[in-house]
CSV table of C-alpha atoms and ligand atoms in Angstrom, one decimal:
chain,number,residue,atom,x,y,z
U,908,UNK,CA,119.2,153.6,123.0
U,909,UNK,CA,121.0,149.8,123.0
U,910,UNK,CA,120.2,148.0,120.2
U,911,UNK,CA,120.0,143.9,121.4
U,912,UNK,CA,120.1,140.7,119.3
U,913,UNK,CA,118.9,138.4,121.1
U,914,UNK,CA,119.9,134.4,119.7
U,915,UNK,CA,117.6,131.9,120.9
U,916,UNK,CA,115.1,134.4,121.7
U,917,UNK,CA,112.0,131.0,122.1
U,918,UNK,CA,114.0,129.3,125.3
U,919,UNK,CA,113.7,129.9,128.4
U,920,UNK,CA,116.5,132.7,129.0
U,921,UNK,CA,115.6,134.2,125.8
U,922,UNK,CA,111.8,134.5,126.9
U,923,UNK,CA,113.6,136.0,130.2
U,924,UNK,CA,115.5,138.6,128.5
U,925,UNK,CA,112.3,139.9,126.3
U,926,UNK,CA,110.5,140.4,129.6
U,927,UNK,CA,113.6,142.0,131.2
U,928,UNK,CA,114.4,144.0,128.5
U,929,UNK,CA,110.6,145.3,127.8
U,930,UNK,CA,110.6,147.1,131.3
U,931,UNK,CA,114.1,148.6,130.8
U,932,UNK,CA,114.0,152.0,129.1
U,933,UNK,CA,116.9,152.7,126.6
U,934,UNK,CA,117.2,149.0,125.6
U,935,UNK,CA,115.5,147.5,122.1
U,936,UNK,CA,115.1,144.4,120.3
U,937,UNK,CA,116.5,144.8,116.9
U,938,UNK,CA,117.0,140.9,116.0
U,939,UNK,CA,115.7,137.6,117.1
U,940,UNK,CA,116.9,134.2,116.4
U,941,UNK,CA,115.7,130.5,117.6
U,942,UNK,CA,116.0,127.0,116.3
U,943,UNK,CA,112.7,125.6,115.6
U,944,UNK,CA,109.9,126.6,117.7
U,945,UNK,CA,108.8,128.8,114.5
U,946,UNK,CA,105.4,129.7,115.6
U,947,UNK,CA,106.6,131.0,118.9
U,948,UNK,CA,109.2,133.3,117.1
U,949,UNK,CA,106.4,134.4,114.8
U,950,UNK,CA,104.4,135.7,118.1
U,951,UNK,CA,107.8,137.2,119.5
U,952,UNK,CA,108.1,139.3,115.9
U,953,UNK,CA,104.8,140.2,116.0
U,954,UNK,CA,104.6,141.9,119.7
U,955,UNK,CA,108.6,142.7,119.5
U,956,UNK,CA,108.7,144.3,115.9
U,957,UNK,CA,112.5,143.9,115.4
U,958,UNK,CA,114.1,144.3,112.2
U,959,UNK,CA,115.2,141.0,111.4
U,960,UNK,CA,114.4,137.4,112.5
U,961,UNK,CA,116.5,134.4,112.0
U,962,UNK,CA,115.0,131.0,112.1
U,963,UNK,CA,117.8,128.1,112.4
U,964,UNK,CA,116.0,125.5,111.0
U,965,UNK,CA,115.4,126.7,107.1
U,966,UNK,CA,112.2,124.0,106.8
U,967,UNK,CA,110.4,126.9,108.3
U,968,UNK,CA,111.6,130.1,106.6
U,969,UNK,CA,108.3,130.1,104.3
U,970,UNK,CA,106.2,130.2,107.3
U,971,UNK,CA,108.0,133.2,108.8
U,972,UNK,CA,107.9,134.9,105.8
U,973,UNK,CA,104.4,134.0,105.1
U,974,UNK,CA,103.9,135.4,108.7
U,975,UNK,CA,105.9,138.3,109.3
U,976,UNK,CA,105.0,141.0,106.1
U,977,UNK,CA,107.9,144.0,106.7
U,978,UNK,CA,109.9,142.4,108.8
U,979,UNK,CA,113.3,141.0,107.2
U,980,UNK,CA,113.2,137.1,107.7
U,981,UNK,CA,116.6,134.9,107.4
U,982,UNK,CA,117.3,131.3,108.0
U,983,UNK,CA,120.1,129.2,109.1
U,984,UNK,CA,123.9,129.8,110.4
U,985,UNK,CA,124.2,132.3,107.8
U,986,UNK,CA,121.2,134.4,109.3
U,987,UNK,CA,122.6,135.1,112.4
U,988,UNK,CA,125.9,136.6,110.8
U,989,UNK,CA,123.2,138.7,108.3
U,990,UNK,CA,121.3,139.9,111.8
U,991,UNK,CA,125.3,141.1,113.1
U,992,UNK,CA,125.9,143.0,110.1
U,993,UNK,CA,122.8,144.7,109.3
U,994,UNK,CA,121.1,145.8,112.5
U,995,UNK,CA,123.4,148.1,113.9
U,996,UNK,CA,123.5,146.4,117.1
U,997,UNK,CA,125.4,147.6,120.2
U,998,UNK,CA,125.0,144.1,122.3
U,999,UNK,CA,123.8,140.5,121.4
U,1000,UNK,CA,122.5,137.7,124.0
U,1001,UNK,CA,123.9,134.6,123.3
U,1002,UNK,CA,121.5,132.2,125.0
U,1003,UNK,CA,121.1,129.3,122.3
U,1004,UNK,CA,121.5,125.6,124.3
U,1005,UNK,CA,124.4,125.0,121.8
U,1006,UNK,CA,127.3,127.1,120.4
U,1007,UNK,CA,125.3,127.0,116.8
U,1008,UNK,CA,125.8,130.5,115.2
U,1009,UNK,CA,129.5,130.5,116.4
U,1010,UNK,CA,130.3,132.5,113.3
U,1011,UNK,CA,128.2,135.7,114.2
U,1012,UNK,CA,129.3,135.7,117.7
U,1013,UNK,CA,133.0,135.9,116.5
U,1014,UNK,CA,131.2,138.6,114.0
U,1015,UNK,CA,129.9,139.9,116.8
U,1016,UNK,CA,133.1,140.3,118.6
U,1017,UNK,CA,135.1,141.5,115.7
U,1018,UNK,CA,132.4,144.5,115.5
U,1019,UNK,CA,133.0,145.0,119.5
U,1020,UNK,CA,129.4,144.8,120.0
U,1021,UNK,CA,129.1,144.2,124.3
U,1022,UNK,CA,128.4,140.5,124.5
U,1023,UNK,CA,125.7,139.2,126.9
U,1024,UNK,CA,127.0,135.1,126.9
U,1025,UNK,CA,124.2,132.3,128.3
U,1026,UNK,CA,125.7,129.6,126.2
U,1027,UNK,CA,128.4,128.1,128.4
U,1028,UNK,CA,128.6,125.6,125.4
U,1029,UNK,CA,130.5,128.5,123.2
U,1030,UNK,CA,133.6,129.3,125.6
U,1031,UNK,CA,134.2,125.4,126.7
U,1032,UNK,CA,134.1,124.2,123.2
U,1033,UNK,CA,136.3,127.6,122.0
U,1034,UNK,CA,137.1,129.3,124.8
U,1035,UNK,CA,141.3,129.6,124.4
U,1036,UNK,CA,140.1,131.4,120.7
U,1037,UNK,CA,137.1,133.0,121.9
U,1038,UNK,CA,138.5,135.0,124.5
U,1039,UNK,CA,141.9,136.0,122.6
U,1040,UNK,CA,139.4,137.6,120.0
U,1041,UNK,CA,137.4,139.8,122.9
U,1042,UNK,CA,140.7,140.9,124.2
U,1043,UNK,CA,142.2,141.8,120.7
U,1044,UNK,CA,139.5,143.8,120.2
U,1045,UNK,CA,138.3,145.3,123.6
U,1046,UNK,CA,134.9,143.7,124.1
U,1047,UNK,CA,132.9,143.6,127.2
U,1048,UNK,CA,131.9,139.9,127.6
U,1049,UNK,CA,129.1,139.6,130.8
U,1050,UNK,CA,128.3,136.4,131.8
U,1051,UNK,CA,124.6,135.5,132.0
U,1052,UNK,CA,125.4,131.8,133.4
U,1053,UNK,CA,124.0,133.1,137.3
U,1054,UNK,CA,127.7,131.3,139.1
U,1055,UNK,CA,129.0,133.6,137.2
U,1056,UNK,CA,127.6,137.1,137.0
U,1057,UNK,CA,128.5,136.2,140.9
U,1058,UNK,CA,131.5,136.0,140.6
U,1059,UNK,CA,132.2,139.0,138.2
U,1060,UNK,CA,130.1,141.1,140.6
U,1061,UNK,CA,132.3,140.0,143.0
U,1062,UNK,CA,135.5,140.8,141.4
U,1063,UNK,CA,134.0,144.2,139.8
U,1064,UNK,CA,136.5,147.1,141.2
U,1065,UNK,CA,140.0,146.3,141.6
U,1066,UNK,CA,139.0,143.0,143.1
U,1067,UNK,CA,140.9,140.7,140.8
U,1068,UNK,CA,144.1,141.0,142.1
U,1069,UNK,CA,144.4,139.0,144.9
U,1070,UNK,CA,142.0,136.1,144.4
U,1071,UNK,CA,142.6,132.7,146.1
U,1072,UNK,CA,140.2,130.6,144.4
U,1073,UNK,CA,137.0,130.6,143.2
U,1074,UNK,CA,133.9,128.7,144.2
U,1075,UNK,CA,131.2,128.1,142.1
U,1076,UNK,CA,127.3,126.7,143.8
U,1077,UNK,CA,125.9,124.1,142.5
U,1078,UNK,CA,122.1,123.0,144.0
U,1079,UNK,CA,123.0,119.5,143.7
U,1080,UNK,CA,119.7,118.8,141.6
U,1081,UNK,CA,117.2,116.3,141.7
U,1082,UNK,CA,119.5,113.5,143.2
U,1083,UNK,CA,121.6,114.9,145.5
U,1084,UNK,CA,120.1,112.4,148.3
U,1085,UNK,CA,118.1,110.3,146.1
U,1086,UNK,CA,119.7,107.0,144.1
U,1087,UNK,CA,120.5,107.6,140.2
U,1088,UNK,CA,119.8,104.0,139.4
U,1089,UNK,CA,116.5,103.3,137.4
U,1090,UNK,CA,116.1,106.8,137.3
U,1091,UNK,CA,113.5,108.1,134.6
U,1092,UNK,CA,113.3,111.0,132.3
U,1093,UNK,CA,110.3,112.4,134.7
U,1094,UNK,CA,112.4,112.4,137.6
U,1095,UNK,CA,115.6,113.8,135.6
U,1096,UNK,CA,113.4,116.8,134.2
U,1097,UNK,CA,112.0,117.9,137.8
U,1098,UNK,CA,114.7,120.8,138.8
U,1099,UNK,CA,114.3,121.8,142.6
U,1100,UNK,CA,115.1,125.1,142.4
U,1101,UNK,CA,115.1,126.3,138.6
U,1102,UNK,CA,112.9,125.7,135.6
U,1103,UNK,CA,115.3,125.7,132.9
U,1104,UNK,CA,115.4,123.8,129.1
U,1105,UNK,CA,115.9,120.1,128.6
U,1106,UNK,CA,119.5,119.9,128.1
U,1107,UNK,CA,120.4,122.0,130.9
U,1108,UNK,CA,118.3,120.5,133.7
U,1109,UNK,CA,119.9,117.1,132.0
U,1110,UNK,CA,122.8,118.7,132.6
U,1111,UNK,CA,122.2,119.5,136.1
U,1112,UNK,CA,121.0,116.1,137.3
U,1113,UNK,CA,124.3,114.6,136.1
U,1114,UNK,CA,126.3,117.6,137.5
U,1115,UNK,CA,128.0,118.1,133.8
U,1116,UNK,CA,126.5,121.5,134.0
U,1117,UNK,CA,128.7,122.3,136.9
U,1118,UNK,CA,131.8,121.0,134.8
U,1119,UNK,CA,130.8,122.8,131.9
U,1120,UNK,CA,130.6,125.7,134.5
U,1121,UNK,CA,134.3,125.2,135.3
U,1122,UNK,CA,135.5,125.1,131.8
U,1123,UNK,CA,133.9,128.7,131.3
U,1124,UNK,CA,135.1,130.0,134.6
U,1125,UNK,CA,138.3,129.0,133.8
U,1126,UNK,CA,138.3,131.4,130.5
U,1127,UNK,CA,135.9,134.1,131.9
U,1128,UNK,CA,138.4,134.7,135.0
U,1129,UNK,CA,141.9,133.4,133.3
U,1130,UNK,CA,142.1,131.0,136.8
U,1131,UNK,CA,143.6,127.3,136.6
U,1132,UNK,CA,141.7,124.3,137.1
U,1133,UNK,CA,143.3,123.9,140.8
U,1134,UNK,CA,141.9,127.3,141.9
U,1135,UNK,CA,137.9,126.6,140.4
U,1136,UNK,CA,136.3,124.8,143.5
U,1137,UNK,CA,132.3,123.0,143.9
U,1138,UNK,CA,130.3,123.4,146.7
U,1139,UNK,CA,126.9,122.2,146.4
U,1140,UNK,CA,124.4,124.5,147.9
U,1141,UNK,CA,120.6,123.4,147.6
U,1142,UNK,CA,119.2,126.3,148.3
U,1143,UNK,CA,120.3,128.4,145.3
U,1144,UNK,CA,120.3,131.8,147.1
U,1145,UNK,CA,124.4,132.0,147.6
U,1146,UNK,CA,125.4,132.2,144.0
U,1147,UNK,CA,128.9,131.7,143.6
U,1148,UNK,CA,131.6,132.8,146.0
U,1149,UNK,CA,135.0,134.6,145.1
U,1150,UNK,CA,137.9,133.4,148.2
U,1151,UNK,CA,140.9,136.3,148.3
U,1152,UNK,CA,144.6,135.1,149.4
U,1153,UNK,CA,143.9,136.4,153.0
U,1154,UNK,CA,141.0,134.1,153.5
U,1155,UNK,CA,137.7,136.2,153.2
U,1156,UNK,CA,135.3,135.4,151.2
U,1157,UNK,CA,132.6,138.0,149.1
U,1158,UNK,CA,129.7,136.0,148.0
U,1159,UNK,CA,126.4,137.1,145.7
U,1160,UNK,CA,123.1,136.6,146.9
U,1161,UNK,CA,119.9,136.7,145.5
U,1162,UNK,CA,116.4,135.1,144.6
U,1163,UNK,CA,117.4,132.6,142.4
U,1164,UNK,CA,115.6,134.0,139.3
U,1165,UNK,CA,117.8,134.4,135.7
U,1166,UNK,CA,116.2,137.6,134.8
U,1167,UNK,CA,118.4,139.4,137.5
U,1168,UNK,CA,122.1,138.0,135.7
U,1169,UNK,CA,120.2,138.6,132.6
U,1170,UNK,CA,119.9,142.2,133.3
U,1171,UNK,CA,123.1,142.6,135.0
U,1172,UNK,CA,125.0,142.0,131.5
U,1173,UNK,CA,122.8,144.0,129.6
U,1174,UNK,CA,123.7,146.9,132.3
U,1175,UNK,CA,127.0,146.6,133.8
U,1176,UNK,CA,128.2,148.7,135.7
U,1177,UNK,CA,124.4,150.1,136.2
U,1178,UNK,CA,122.2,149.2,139.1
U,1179,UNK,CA,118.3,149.5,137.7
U,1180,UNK,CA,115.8,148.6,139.5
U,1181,UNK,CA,114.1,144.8,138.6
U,1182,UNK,CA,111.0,143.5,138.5
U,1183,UNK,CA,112.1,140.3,140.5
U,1184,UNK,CA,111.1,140.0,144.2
U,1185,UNK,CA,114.0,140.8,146.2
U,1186,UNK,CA,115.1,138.2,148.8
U,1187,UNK,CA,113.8,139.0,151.9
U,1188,UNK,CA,117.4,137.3,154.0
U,1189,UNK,CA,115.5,137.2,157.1
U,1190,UNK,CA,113.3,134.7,156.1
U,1191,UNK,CA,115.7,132.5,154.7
U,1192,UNK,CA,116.1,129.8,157.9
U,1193,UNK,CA,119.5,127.7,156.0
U,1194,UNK,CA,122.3,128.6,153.7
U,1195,UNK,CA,123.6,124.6,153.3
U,1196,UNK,CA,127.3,124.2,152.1
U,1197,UNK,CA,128.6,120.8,151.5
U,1198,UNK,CA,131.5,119.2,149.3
U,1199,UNK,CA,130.5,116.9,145.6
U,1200,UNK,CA,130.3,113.7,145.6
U,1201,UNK,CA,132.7,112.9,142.3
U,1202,UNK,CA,132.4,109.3,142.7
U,1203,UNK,CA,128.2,110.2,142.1
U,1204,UNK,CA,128.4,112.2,139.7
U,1205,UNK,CA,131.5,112.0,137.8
U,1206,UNK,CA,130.9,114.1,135.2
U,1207,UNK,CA,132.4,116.8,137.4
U,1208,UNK,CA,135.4,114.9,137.3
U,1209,UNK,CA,135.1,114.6,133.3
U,1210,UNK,CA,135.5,118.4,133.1
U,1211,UNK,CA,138.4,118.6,135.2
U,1212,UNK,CA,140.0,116.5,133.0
U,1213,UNK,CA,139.0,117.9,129.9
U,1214,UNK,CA,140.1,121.5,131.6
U,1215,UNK,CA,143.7,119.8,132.3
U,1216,UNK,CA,143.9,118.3,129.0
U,1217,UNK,CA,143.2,121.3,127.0
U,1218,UNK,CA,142.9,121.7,123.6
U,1219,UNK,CA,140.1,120.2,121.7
U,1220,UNK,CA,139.6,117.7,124.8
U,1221,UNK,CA,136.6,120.3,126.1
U,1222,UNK,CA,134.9,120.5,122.8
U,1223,UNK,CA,135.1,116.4,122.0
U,1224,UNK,CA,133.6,116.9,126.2
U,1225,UNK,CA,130.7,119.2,125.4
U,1226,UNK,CA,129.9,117.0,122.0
U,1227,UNK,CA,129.7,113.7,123.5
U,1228,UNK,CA,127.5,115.2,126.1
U,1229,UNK,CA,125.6,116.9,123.9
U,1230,UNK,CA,125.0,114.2,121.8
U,1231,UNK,CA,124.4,111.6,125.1
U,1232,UNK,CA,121.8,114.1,126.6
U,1233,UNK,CA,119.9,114.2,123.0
U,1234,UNK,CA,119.7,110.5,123.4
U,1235,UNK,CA,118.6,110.4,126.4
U,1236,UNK,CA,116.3,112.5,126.0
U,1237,UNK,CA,114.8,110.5,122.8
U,1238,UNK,CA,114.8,107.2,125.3
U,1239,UNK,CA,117.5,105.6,123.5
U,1240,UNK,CA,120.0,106.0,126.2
U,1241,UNK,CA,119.7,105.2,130.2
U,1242,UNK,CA,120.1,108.0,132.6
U,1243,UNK,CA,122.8,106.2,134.5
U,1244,UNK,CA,125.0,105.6,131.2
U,1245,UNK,CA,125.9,109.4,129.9
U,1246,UNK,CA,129.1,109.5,132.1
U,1247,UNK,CA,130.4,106.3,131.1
U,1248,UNK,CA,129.9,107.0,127.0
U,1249,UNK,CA,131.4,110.6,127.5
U,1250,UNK,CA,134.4,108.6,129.4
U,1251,UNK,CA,134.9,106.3,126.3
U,1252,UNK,CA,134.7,108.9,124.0
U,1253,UNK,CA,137.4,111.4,125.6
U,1254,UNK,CA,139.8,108.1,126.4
U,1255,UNK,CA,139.6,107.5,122.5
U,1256,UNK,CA,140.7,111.4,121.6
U,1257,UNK,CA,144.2,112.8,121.4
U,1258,UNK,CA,143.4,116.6,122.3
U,1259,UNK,CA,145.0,118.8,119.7
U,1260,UNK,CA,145.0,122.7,118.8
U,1261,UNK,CA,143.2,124.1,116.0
U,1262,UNK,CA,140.9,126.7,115.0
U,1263,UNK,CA,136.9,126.9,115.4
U,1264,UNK,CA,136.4,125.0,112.3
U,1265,UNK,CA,138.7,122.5,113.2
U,1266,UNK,CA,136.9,122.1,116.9
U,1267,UNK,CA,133.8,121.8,115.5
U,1268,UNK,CA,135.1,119.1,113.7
U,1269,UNK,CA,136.3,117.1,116.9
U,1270,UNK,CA,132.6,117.7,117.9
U,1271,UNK,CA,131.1,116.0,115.2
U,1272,UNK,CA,133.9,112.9,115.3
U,1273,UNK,CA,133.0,113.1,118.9
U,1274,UNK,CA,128.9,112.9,118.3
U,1275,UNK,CA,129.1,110.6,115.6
U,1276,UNK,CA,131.5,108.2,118.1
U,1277,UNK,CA,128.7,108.2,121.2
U,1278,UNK,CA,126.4,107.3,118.3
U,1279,UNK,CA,128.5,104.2,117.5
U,1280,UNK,CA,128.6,103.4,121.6
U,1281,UNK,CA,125.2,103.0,121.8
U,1282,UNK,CA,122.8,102.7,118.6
S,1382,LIG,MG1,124.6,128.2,136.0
């Protein structure tokens, strides 16, 4: 029997990953964590029965407790590191939209419990740190992020010598032939092809997802900026691609659906069977490839950059648009002006090296300075 933690268990991967993982045999829930949707962790508990729960936001910890009888109820950054120590877990799902509960994940890694990572925001922020810690200590580290399950499956075997480049889909989302000016939050929040949370499907309408995307390829696969490529792909069914020195290409496709990269991590090498609808290729008329437009959506470009850079340029990258998205989100910022704040904010930083506590830091001077920008 696997033992999961699952972190941000009341999102949309983390409601994924309960269904996945309730019609896998041999795999059970033994913590739960999410940030403030307290009465939807208090239904997870009651149906999942794990042995601990971790609310982030501690304004609700009476409520769970009130709630929850037997069941061991924690609250706050602190929780999550509790959950790693005392439930005896083999894996944890890292699926929270923000690298909060960074400390339990390094926890987690230190313990060499298989981690299962959604949050791209963890290895762009910390990556260079993040990874030297899972290969100090052995860990398996399976991407959930879809481009990227791709590509591992693709370079599972002895399939990672060799590699040319790799190239990573992106659907294009909502405006990939529709103007971004006067765009409003309706139209940002209508994904073509994925239903995802808020800050990712902001993320995807700007493209900053795909730059984020790079960032973590780059320490998932140990690969240069000059050798991560874009190709925007709107039908979602090619998920990532993997080009070799001779020319060939492997590719992943599938139904674009998370709980299949979601089970993947939780049972690399294994095959099991899913209960997603397998493609059916023959009715899929077009596979579309075409290049980015950078000058469109130059958040892409912002993440090369930031990749280049190094340093603490990523995480003072993943703050500011952290922090623009939220303000977007609460109306107080337009659509159109996340790239440029994120611009001024990295053109004010001098990247330098530190540890985690001194990244998170640079994302806090780096939240606090879009703040300035534009309230
Ligand atoms: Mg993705």
């Amino acid at each position: 029997m696997k033992r999961v933690i699952l972190l941000g268990s009341t999102g949309s991967i983390g409601c994924n990953a309960i269904k996945v993982i309730k019609q896998l045999k041999n795999f059970k829930i033994v913590g739960i964590a999410g940030y403030t949707n307290h009465q939807m962790l208090i239904t997870q508990a009651k149906d999942i029965k794990p042995k601990m729960v971790t609310i982030m936001d501690c304004q609700y910890y009476k409520n769970l407790k009130k709630d929850l009888g037997r069941i061991q109820i924690r609250c706050g950054e602190q929780g999550i590191t509790d959950m790693v120590e005392n439930t005896n877990a083999d894996i944890i799902i890292c699926a929270f939209a923000s690298s909060i509960g960074i400390s339990g994940i390094v926890r987690a890694i230190e313990k060499k419990m298989r981690i299962c990572l959604a949050t791209k925001e963890i290895l762009v922020s910390f990556g260079d740190i993040i990874m030297d810690s899972v290969k100090k200590n052995g860990v398996e580290l399976l991407p959930i992020d879809s481009e990227h399950s791709a590509i591992y499956q693709c370079l599972e075997g002895n399939r990672g010598n060799n590699v040319k480049s790799i190239i990573l889909t992106a659907s294009g989302g909502p405006f990939l032939n529709k103007s971004i000016k006067n765009v409003i939050k309706s139209d940002v929040l209508n994904h073509p092809v994925w239903k995802m949370g808020a800050k990712i499907t902001v993320d995807s309408a700007t493209m900053m997802n795909k730059g984020l995307e790079i960032i973590e390829a780059h320490h998932l696969f140990n690969l240069p900026a000059e050798r991560i490529n874009v190709v925007i792909h709107p039908e979602a069914i090619c998920h990532s691609l993997v080009q070799f020195v001779d020319g060939t290409l492997l590719a992943q496709l599938s139904t674009p659906d998370m709980k299949l990269p979601i089970q993947y991590a939780l049972t690399a090498p294994k095959r099991l069977y899913s209960i997603v609808k397998n493609l059916d290729i023959a009715k899929v008329k077009n596979l579309t490839f075409l290049p980015p437009n950078l000058k469109k959506f130059p958040c892409l470009k912002y993440a090369y950059d930031a990749l280049k850079l190094g340093k603490s340029m990523p995480a003072v990258l993943n703050a500011a648009n952290e922090e623009t998205v939220k303000l977007f989100l609460e109306d107080k910022l337009k659509f159109s002006e996340i790239p440029n704040i994120i611009k001024k904010v990295m053109n004010k930083h001098t990247p330098k090296k530190g540890n985690i506590d001194f990244y998170l830091k640079k994302e806090e001077w780096s939240k606090q300075m879009v703040r300035s920008l534009v309230c």
